[in-house]
Structures are given as C-alpha cells and as structure tokens.
PDB file of C-alpha atoms and ligand atoms in Angstrom:
ATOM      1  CA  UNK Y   1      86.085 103.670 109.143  1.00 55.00           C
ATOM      2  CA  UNK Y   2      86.756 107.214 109.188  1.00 86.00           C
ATOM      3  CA  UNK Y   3      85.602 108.764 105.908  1.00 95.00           C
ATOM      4  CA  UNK Y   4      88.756 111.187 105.346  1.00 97.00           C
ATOM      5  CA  UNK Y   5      88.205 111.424 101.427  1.00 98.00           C
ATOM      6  CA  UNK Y   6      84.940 112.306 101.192  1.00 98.00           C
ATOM      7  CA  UNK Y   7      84.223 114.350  98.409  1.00 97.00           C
ATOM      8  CA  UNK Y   8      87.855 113.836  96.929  1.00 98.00           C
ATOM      9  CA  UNK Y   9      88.040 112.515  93.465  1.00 98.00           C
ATOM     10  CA  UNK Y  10      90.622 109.500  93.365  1.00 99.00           C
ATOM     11  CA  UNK Y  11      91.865 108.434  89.679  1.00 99.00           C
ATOM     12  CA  UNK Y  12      93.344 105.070  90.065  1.00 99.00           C
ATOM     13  CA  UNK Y  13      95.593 103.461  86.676  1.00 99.00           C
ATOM     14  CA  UNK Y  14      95.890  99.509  87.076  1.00 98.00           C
ATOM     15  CA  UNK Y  15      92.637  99.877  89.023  1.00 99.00           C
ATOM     16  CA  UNK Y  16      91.505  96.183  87.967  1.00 98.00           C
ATOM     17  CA  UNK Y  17      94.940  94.903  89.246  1.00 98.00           C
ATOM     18  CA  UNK Y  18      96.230  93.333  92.997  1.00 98.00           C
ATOM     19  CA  UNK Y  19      97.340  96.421  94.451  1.00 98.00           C
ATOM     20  CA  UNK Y  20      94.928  99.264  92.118  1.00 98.00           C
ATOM     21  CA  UNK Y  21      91.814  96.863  93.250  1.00 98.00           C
ATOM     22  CA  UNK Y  22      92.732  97.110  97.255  1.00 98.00           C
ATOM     23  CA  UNK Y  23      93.530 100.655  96.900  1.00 99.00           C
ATOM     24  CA  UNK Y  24      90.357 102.202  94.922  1.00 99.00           C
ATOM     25  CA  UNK Y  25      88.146  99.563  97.880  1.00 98.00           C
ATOM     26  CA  UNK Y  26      89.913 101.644 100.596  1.00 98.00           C
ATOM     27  CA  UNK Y  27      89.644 105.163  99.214  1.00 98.00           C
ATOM     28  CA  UNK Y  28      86.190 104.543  98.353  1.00 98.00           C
ATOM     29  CA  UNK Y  29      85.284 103.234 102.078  1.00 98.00           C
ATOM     30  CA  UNK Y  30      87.193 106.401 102.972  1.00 98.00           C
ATOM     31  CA  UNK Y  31      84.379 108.276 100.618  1.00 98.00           C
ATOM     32  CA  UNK Y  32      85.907 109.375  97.372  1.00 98.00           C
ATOM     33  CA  UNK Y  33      84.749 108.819  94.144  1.00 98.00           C
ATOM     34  CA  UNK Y  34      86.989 106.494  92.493  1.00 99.00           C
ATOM     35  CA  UNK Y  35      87.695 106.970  88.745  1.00 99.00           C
ATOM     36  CA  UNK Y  36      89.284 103.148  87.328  1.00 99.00           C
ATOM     37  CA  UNK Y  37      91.774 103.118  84.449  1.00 99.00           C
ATOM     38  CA  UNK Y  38      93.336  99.608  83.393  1.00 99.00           C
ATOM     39  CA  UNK Y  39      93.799  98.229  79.804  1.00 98.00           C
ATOM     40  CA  UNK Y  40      91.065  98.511  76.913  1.00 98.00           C
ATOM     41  CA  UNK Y  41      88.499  94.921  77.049  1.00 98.00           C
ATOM     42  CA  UNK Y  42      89.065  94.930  80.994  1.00 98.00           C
ATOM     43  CA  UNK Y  43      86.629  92.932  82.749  1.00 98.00           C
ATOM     44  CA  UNK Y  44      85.665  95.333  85.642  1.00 98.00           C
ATOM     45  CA  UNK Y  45      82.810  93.389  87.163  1.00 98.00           C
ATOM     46  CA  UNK Y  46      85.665  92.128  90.289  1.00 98.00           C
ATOM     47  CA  UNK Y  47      86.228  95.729  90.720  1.00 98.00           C
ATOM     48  CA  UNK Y  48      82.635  96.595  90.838  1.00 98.00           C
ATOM     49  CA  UNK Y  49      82.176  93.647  93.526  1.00 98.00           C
ATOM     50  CA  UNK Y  50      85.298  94.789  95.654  1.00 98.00           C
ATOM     51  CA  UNK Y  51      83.539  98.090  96.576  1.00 98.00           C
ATOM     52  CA  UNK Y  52      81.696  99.591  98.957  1.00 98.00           C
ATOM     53  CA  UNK Y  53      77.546  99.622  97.225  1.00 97.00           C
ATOM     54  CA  UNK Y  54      77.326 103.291  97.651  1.00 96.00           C
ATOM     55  CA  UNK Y  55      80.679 103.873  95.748  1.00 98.00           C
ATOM     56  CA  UNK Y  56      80.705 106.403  92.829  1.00 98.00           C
ATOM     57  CA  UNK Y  57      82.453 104.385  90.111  1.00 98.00           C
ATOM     58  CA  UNK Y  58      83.935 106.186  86.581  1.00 98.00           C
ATOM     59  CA  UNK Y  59      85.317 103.151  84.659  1.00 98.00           C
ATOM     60  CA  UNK Y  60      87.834 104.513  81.658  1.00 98.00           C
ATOM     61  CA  UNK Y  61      89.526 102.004  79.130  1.00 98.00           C
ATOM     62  CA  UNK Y  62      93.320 103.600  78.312  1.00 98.00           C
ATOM     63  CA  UNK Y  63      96.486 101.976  77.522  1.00 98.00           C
ATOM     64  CA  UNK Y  64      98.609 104.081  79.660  1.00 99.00           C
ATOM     65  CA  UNK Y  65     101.511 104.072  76.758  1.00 98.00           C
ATOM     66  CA  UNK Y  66      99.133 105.778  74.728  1.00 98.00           C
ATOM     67  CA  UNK Y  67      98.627 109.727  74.976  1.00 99.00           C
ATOM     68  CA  UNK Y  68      95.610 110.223  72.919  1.00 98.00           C
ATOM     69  CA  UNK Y  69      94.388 107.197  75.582  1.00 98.00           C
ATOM     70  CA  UNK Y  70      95.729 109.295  78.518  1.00 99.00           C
ATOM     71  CA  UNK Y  71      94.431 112.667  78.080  1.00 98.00           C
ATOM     72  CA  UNK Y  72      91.365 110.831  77.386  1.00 98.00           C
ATOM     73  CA  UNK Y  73      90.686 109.348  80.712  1.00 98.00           C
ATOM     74  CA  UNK Y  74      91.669 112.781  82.402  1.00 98.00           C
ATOM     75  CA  UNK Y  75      89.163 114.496  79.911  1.00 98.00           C
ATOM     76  CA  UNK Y  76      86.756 111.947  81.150  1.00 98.00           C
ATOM     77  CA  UNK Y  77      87.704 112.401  85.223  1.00 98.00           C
ATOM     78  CA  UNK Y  78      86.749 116.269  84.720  1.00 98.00           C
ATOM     79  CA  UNK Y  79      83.914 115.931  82.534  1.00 98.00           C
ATOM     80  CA  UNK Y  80      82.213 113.073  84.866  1.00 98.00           C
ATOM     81  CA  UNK Y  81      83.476 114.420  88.243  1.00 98.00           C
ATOM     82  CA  UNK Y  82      84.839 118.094  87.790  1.00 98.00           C
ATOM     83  CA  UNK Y  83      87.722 117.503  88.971  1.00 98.00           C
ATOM     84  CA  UNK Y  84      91.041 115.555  90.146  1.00 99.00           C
ATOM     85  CA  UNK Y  85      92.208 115.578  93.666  1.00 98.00           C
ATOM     86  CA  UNK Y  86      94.137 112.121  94.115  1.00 99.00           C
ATOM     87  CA  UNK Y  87      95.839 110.683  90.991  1.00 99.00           C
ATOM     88  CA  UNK Y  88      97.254 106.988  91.793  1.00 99.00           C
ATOM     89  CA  UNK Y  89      99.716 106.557  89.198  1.00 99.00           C
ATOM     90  CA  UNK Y  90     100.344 102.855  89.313  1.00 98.00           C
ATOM     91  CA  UNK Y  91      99.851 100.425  86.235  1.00 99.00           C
ATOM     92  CA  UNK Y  92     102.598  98.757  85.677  1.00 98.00           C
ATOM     93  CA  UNK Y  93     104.118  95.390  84.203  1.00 98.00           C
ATOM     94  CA  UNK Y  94     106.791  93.054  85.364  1.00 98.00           C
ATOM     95  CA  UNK Y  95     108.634  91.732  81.963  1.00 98.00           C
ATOM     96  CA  UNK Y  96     110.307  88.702  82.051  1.00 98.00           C
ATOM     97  CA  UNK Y  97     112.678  87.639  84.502  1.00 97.00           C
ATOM     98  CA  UNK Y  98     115.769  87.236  82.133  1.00 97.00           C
ATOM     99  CA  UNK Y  99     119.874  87.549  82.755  1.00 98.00           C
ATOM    100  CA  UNK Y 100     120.798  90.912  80.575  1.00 98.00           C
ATOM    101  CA  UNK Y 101     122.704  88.917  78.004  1.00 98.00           C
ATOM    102  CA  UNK Y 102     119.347  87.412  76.945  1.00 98.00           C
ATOM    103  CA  UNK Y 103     116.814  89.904  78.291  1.00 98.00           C
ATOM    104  CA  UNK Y 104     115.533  90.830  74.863  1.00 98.00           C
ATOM    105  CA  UNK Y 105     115.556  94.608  73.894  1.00 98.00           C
ATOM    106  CA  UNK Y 106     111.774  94.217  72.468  1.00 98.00           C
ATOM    107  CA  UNK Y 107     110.757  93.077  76.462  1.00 98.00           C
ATOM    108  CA  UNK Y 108     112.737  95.994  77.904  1.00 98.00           C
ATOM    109  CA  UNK Y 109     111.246  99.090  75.702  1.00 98.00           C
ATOM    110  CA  UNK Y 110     108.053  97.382  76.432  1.00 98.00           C
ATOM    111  CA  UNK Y 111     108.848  97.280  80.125  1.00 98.00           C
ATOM    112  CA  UNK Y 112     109.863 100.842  79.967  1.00 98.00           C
ATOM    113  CA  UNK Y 113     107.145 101.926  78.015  1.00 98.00           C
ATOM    114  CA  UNK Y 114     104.448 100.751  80.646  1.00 99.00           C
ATOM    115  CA  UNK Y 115     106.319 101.784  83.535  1.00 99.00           C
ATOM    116  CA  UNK Y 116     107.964 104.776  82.595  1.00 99.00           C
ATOM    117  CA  UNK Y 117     106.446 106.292  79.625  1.00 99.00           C
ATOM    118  CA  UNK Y 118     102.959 105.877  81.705  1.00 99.00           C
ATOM    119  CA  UNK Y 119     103.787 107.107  84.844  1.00 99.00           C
ATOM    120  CA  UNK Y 120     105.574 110.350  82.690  1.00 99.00           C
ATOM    121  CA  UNK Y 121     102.275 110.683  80.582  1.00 99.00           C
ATOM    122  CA  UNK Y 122      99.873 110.313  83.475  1.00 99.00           C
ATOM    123  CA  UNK Y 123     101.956 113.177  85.504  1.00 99.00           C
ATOM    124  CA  UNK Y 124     101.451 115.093  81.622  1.00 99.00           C
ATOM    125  CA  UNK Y 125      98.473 115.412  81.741  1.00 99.00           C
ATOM    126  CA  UNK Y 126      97.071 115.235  85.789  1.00 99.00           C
ATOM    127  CA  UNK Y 127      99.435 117.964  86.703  1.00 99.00           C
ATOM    128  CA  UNK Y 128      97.276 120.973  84.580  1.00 98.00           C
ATOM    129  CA  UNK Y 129      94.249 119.887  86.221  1.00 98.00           C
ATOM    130  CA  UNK Y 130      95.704 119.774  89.582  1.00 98.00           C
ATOM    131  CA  UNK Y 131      97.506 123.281  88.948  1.00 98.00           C
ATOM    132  CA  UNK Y 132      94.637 124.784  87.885  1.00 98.00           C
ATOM    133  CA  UNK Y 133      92.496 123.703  91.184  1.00 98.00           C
ATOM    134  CA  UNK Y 134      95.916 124.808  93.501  1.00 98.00           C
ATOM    135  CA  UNK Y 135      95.786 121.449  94.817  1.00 98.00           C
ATOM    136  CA  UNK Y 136      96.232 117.848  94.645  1.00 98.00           C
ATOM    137  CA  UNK Y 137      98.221 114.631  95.847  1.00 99.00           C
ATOM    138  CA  UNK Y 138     100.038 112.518  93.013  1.00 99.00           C
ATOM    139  CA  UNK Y 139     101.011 108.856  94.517  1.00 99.00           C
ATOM    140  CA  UNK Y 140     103.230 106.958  91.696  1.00 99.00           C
ATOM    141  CA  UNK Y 141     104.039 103.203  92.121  1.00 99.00           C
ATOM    142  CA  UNK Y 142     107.558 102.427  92.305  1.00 99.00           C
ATOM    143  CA  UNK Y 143     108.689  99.262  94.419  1.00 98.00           C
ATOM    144  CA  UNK Y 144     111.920  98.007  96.444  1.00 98.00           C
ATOM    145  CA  UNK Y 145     112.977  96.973  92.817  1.00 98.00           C
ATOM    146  CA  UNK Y 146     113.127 100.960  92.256  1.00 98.00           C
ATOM    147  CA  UNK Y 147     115.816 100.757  95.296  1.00 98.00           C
ATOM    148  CA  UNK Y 148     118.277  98.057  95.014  1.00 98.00           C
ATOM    149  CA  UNK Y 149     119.045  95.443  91.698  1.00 97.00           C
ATOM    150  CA  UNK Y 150     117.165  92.008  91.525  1.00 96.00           C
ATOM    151  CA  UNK Y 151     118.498  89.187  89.034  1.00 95.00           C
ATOM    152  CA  UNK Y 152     116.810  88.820  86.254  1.00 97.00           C
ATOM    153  CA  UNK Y 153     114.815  92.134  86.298  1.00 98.00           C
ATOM    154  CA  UNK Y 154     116.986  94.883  84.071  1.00 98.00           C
ATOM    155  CA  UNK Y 155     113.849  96.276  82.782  1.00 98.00           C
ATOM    156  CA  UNK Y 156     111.568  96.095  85.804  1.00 98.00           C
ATOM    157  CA  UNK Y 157     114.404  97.719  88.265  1.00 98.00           C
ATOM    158  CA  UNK Y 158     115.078 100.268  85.458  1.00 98.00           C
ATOM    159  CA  UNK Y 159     111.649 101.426  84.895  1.00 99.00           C
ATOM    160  CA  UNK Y 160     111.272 101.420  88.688  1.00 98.00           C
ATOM    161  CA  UNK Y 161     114.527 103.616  89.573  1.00 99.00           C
ATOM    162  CA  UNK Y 162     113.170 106.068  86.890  1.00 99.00           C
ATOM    163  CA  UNK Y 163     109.577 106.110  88.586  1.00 99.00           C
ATOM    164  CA  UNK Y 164     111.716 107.468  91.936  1.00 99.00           C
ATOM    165  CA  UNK Y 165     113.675 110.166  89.757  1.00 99.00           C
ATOM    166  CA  UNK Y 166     110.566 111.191  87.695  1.00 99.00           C
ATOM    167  CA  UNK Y 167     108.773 111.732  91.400  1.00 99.00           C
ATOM    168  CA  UNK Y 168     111.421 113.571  92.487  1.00 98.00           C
ATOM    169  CA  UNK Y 169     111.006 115.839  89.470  1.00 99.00           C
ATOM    170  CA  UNK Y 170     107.757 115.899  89.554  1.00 99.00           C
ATOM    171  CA  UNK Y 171     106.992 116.954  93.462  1.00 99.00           C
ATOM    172  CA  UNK Y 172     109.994 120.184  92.698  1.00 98.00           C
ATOM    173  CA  UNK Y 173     107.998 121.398  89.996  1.00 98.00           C
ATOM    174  CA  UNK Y 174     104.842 121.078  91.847  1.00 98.00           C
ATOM    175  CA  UNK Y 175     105.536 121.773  95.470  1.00 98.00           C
ATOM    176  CA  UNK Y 176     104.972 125.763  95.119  1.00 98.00           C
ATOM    177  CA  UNK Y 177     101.684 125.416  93.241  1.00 98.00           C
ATOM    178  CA  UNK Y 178      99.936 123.300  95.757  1.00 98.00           C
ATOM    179  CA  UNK Y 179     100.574 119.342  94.404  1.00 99.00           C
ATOM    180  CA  UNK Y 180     102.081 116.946  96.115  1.00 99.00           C
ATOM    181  CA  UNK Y 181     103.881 114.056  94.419  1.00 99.00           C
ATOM    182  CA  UNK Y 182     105.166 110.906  95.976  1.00 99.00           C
ATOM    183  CA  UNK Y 183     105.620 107.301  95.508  1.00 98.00           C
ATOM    184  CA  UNK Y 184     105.396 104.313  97.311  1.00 99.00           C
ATOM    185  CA  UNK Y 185     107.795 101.151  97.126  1.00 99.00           C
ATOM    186  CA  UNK Y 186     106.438  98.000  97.824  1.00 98.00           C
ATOM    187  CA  UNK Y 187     108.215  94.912  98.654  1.00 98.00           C
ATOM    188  CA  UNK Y 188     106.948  91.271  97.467  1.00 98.00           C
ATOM    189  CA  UNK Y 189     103.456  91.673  97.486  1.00 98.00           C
ATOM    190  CA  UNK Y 190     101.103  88.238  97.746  1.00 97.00           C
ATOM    191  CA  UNK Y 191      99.946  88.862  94.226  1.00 96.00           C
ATOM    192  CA  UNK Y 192      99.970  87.861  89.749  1.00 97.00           C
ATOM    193  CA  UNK Y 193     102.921  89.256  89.733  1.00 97.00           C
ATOM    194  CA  UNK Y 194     104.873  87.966  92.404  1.00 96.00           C
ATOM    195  CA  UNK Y 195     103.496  84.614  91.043  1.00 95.00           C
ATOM    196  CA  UNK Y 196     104.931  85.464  87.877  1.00 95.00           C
ATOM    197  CA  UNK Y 197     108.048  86.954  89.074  1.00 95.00           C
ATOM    198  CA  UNK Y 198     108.539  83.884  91.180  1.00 95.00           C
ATOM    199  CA  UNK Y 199     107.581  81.357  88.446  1.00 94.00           C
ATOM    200  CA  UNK Y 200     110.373  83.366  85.908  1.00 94.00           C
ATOM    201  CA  UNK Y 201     112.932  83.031  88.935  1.00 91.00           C
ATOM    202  CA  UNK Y 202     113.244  79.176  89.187  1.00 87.00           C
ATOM    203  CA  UNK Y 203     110.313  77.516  87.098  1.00 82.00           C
ATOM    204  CA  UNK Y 204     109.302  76.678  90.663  1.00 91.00           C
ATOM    205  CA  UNK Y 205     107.346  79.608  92.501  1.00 92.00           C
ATOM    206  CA  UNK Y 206     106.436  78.228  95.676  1.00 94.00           C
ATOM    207  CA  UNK Y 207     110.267  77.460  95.980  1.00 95.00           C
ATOM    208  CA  UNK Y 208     111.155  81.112  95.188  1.00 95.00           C
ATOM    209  CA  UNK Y 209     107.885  82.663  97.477  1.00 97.00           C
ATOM    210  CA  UNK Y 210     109.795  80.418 100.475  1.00 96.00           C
ATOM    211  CA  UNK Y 211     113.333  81.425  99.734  1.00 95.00           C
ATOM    212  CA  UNK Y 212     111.890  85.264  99.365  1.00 96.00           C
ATOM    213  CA  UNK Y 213     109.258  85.418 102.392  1.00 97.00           C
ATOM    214  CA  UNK Y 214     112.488  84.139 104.246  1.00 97.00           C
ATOM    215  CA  UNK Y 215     114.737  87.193 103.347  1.00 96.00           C
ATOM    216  CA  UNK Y 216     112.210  89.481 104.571  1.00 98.00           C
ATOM    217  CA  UNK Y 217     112.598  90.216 107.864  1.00 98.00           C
ATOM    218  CA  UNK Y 218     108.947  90.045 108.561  1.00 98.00           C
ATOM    219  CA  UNK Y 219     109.343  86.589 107.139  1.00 98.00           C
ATOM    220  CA  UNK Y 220     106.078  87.317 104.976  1.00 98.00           C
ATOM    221  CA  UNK Y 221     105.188  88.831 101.999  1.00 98.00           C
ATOM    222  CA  UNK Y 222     102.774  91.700 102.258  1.00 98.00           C
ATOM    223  CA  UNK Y 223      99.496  92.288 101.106  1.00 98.00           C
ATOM    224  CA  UNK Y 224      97.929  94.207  98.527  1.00 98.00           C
ATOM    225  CA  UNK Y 225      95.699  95.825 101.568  1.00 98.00           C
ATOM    226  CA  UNK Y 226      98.900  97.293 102.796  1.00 98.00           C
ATOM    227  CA  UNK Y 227     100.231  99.072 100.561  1.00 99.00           C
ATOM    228  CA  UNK Y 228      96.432 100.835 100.104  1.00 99.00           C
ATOM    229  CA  UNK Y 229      96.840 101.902 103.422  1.00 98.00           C
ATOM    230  CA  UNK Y 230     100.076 103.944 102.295  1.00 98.00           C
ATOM    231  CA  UNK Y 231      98.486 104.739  99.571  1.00 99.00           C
ATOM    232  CA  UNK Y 232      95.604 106.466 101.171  1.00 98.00           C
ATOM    233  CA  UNK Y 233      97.394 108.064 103.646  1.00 98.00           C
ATOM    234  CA  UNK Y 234     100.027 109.869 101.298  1.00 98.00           C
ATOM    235  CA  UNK Y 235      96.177 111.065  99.307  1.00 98.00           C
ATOM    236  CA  UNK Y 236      95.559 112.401 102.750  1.00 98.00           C
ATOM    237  CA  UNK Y 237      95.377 115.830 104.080  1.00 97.00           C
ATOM    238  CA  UNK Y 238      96.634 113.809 106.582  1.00 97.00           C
ATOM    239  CA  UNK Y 239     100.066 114.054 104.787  1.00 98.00           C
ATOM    240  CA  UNK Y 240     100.489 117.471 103.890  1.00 98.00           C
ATOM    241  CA  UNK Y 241     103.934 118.187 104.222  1.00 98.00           C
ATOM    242  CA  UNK Y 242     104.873 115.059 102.414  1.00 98.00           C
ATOM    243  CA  UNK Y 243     106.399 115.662  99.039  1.00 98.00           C
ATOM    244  CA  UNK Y 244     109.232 114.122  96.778  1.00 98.00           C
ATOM    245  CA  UNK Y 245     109.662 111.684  98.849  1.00 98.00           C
ATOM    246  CA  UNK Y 246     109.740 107.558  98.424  1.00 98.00           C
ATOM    247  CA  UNK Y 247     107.858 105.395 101.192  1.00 98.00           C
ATOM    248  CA  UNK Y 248     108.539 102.158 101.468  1.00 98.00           C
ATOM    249  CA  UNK Y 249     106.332  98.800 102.506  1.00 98.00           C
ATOM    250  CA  UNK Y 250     108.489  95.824 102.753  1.00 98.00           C
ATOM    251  CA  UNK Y 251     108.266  94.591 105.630  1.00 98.00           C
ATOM    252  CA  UNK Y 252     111.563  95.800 106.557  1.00 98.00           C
ATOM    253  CA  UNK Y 253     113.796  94.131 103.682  1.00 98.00           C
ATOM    254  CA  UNK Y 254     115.457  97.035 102.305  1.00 98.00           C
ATOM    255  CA  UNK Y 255     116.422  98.193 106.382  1.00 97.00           C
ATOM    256  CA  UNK Y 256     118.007  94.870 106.165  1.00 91.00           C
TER     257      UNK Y 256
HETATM  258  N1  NAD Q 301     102.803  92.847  93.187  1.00 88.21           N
HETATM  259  C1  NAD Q 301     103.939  93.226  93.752  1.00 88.21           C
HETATM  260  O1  NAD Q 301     104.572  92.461  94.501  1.00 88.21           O
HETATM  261  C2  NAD Q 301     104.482  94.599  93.507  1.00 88.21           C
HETATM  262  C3  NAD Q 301     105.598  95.024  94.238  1.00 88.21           C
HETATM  263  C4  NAD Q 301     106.115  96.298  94.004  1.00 88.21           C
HETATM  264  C5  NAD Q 301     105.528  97.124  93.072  1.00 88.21           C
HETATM  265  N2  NAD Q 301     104.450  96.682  92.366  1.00 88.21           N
HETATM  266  C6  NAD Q 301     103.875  97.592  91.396  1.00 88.21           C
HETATM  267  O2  NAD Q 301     102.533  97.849  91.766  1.00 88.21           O
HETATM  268  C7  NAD Q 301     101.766  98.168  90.605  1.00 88.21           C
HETATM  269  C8  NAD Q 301     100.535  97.292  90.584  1.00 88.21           C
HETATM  270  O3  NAD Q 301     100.953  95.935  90.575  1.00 88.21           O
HETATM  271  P1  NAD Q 301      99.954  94.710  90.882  1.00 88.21           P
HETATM  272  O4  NAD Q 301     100.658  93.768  91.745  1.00 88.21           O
HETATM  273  O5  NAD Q 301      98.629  95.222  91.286  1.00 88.21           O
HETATM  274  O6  NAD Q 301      99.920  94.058  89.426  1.00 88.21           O
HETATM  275  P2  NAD Q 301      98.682  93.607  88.524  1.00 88.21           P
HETATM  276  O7  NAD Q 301      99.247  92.950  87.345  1.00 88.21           O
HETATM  277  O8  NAD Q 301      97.704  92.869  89.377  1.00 88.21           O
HETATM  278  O9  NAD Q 301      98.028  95.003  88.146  1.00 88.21           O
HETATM  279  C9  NAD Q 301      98.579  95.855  87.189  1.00 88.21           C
HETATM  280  C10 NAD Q 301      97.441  96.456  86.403  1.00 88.21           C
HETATM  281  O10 NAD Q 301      97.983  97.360  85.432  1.00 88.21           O
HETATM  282  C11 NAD Q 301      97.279  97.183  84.219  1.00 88.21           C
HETATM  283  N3  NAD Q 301      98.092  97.564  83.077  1.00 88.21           N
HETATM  284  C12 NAD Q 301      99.213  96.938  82.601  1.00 88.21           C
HETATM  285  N4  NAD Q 301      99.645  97.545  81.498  1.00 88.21           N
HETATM  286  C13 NAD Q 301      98.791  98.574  81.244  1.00 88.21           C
HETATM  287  C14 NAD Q 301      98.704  99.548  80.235  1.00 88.21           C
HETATM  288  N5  NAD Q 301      99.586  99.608  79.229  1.00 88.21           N
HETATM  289  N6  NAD Q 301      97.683 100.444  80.288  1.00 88.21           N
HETATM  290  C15 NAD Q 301      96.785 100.395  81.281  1.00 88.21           C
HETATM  291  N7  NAD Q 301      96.807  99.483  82.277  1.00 88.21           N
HETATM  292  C16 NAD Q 301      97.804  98.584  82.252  1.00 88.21           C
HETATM  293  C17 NAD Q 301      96.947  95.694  84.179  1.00 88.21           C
HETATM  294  O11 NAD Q 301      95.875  95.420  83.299  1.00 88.21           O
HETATM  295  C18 NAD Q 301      96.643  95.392  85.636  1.00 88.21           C
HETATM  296  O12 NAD Q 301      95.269  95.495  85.939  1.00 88.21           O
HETATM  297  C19 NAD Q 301     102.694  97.961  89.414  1.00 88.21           C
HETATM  298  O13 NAD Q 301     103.232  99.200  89.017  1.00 88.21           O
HETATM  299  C20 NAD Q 301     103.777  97.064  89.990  1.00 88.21           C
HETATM  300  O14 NAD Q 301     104.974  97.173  89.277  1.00 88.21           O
HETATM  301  C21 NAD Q 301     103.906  95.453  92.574  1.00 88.21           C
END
C-alpha cells in the first residue's frame, strides 16, 4: 500500500458511519492522521478496530448542525494536529422515504439541516484554516440522488443537489488560494442506509435491493470501500488539477 498521505491531516464528519468508517481505514493505511467527527455519545470503539494499529486517531463529538459544535472540532484538529490538509465533509442522513404530499416539513428541515446546513458550516469554518496554510483538498458527500430525482426522497435529493451547488461555490472561491473542493456521488451503496432507504421504499428491502442492484448496470450495489478509494484519491496530490467538480461511483447507473 503506497503511503501517499503521510503526514497529511485527514478530518473525516460521519467518521463512525458505512462510508466515513472505510474512508478514514484507507487514508490512514495511506499514512495520515485521521481526525473522526460523528454525533455526540458515539460509540467509536468499531472505528478504533477498523484501523491500521499505528494510526494517529483524534476522536471529536459535534453535531454537524451545530456551529459552536463545528468550530469546535476544527479548534480541536489544529490544536491536536496543527493543522488541516484533507477535510471529508460527509455526515449525512437519509429522512424518510415519503411521497411530497405527506413528506412532513419537520423531516425535510431536518434533512436539510444535516445535509446542507453541515456541509455549509463545515466548509465555514475548514476553509480559514486551509487558506491560511495555502493549501488543502475539501471532498463533500453528495450522491447520484444529488443528480437525478428518486421517489420518495424530496428532502434527501434536495439536500444532495445543494451539496453539488455549494461545491461548486465553494472550489471558485477557493481555487486561487490553493484549496481544492470537490464531491463525490455515490450510487446505492451496500450499507444502514440503503437498508433503510430500501425498507421505506416497499416495507420489503431485499425486494427493493433486487429491483435496484438490477437497474445498475453493474448489476451490484457498491461498496463502502469504493467510494474511499475516490475519496482518497480526490485528497491526493495525485489530483491536483481537480476542482469544482462532481465524481461519480455508481457503477454506471447515471451513464445509463
Ligand atoms: N449509503 C449509501 O448508499 C450512500 C449513497 C450516496 C451517498 N451517501 C452519503 O454518504 C454519506 C455517508 O453515508 P453512510 O452510508 O456512511 O451512512 P451512515 O448512516 O452509515 O453514516 C452517516 C454518519 O453520519 C453521522 N451523522 C448523522 N447526523 C449527524 C450530525 N447531525 N452530526 C454529526 N454526525 C452525524 C451518523 O452518526 C453516521 O455515523 C452521507 O452523506 C450519505 O448521504 C450514502
């Protein structure tokens, strides 16, 4: 395993989730120090068992909604580490799978608060420390959803659309002063939230994993694993020249 992060200091927001888990293991086998943000009373001893022995591991409680939370973890990043070099922007929630005539308005604020809201206050308050050190790479989570419409999820495609636009924002603003900002789009990811997602779709989610693993061309759904390695490439110097832009990992079902 080449060790292209070494020395880089990762901070990773769902880091106790599917997709944060796979991707803080991978950076850290790749050598950085991995800084873990996910909700106040996480449990973080799967995290701690996920990675590499020798990994340097800053563990920060923050509701992502939450700024005083927020500019606490990045206070914490720079007094623990000295500094931010990869920011993986990803917690995120999938609301209830609803039609919009019933989707409640309480769900979809909440939905938009995570997903939006977070993403906005992490760029808030990463982006100083980044401009300050003239560099950095910024990787939010957005997902297919943040590409075309899927029944049932107003809030989740809305917040994800706005995670593209905020990116796009984001990476203009930065480009000239040396950050980076991107974001990746994942397709159905084997995962709690696909399990939930497909559960909310028909009340039966192996029914709904079959009928979606069949309308991806790769006839699968992808793993968390796979999306790291997009992850950890865009947190590359590796990826220089790659900014504002939206990658996706679907296995081909948005080509389709
Ligand atoms: N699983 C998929 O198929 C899939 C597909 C496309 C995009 N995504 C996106 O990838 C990201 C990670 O998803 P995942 O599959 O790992 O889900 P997950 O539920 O396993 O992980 C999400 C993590 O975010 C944390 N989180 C939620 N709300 C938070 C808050 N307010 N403050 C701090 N932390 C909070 C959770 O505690 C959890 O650990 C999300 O943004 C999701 O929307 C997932």
């Amino acid at each position: 395993m080449t060790r292209v992060l070494e020395g880089k200091v990762a901070v990773i927001t769902g880091a106790a989730g599917a997709i944060g888990m796979a991707t803080s293991r991978l950076m850290a086998e790749r050598g950085a120090t991995i800084v873990a943000v996910d909700i106040p009373g996480t449990d973080w001893s799967k995290l701690k068992a996920a990675l590499p022995k020798d990994t340097r591991l800053v563990t920060a409680e923050a509701d992502v909604t939450d700024e005083p939370s927020v500019k606490a973890y990045v206070e914490k990043a720079k007094a623990e580490c000295g500094r931010i070099d990869i920011f993986f922007n990803n917690a995120g929630i999938e609301g209830p799978v609803q039609p919009i005539e019933s989707y409640p308005l309480e769900a979809f604020m909440q939905v938009l608060g995570v997903n939006v809201a977070g993403v906005f206050l992490g760029l808030k308050h990463v982006l100083p420390v980044m401009y300050a050190q003239g560099a950095g790479s910024i990787i939010n989570t957005s997902s297919v959803a943040g590409l075309t419409g899927a029944t049932g999820m107003a809030g989740y495609c809305t917040s994800k659309h706005a995670v593209v636009g905020i990116t796009r924002v984001a990476a203009i603003e930065a480009a000239a002063k040396g950050v980076r900002v991107n974001c990746v789009n994942p397709g159905p990811i084997e995962s709690r939230m696909m399990q939930s997602i497909n559960t909310g779709q028909s009340g039966d989610p192996k029914l709904s994993h079959d009928l979606i693993s069949n309308a991806v061309p790769a006839k699968r759904y992808g793993t968390p694993e796979e999306v790291a390695g997009l992850v950890a490439f865009l947190a590359s110097d590796d990826a220089t020249y790659c900014n504002g832009g939206f990658y996706t990992v679907d296995g081909a079902l948005t080509a389709a």
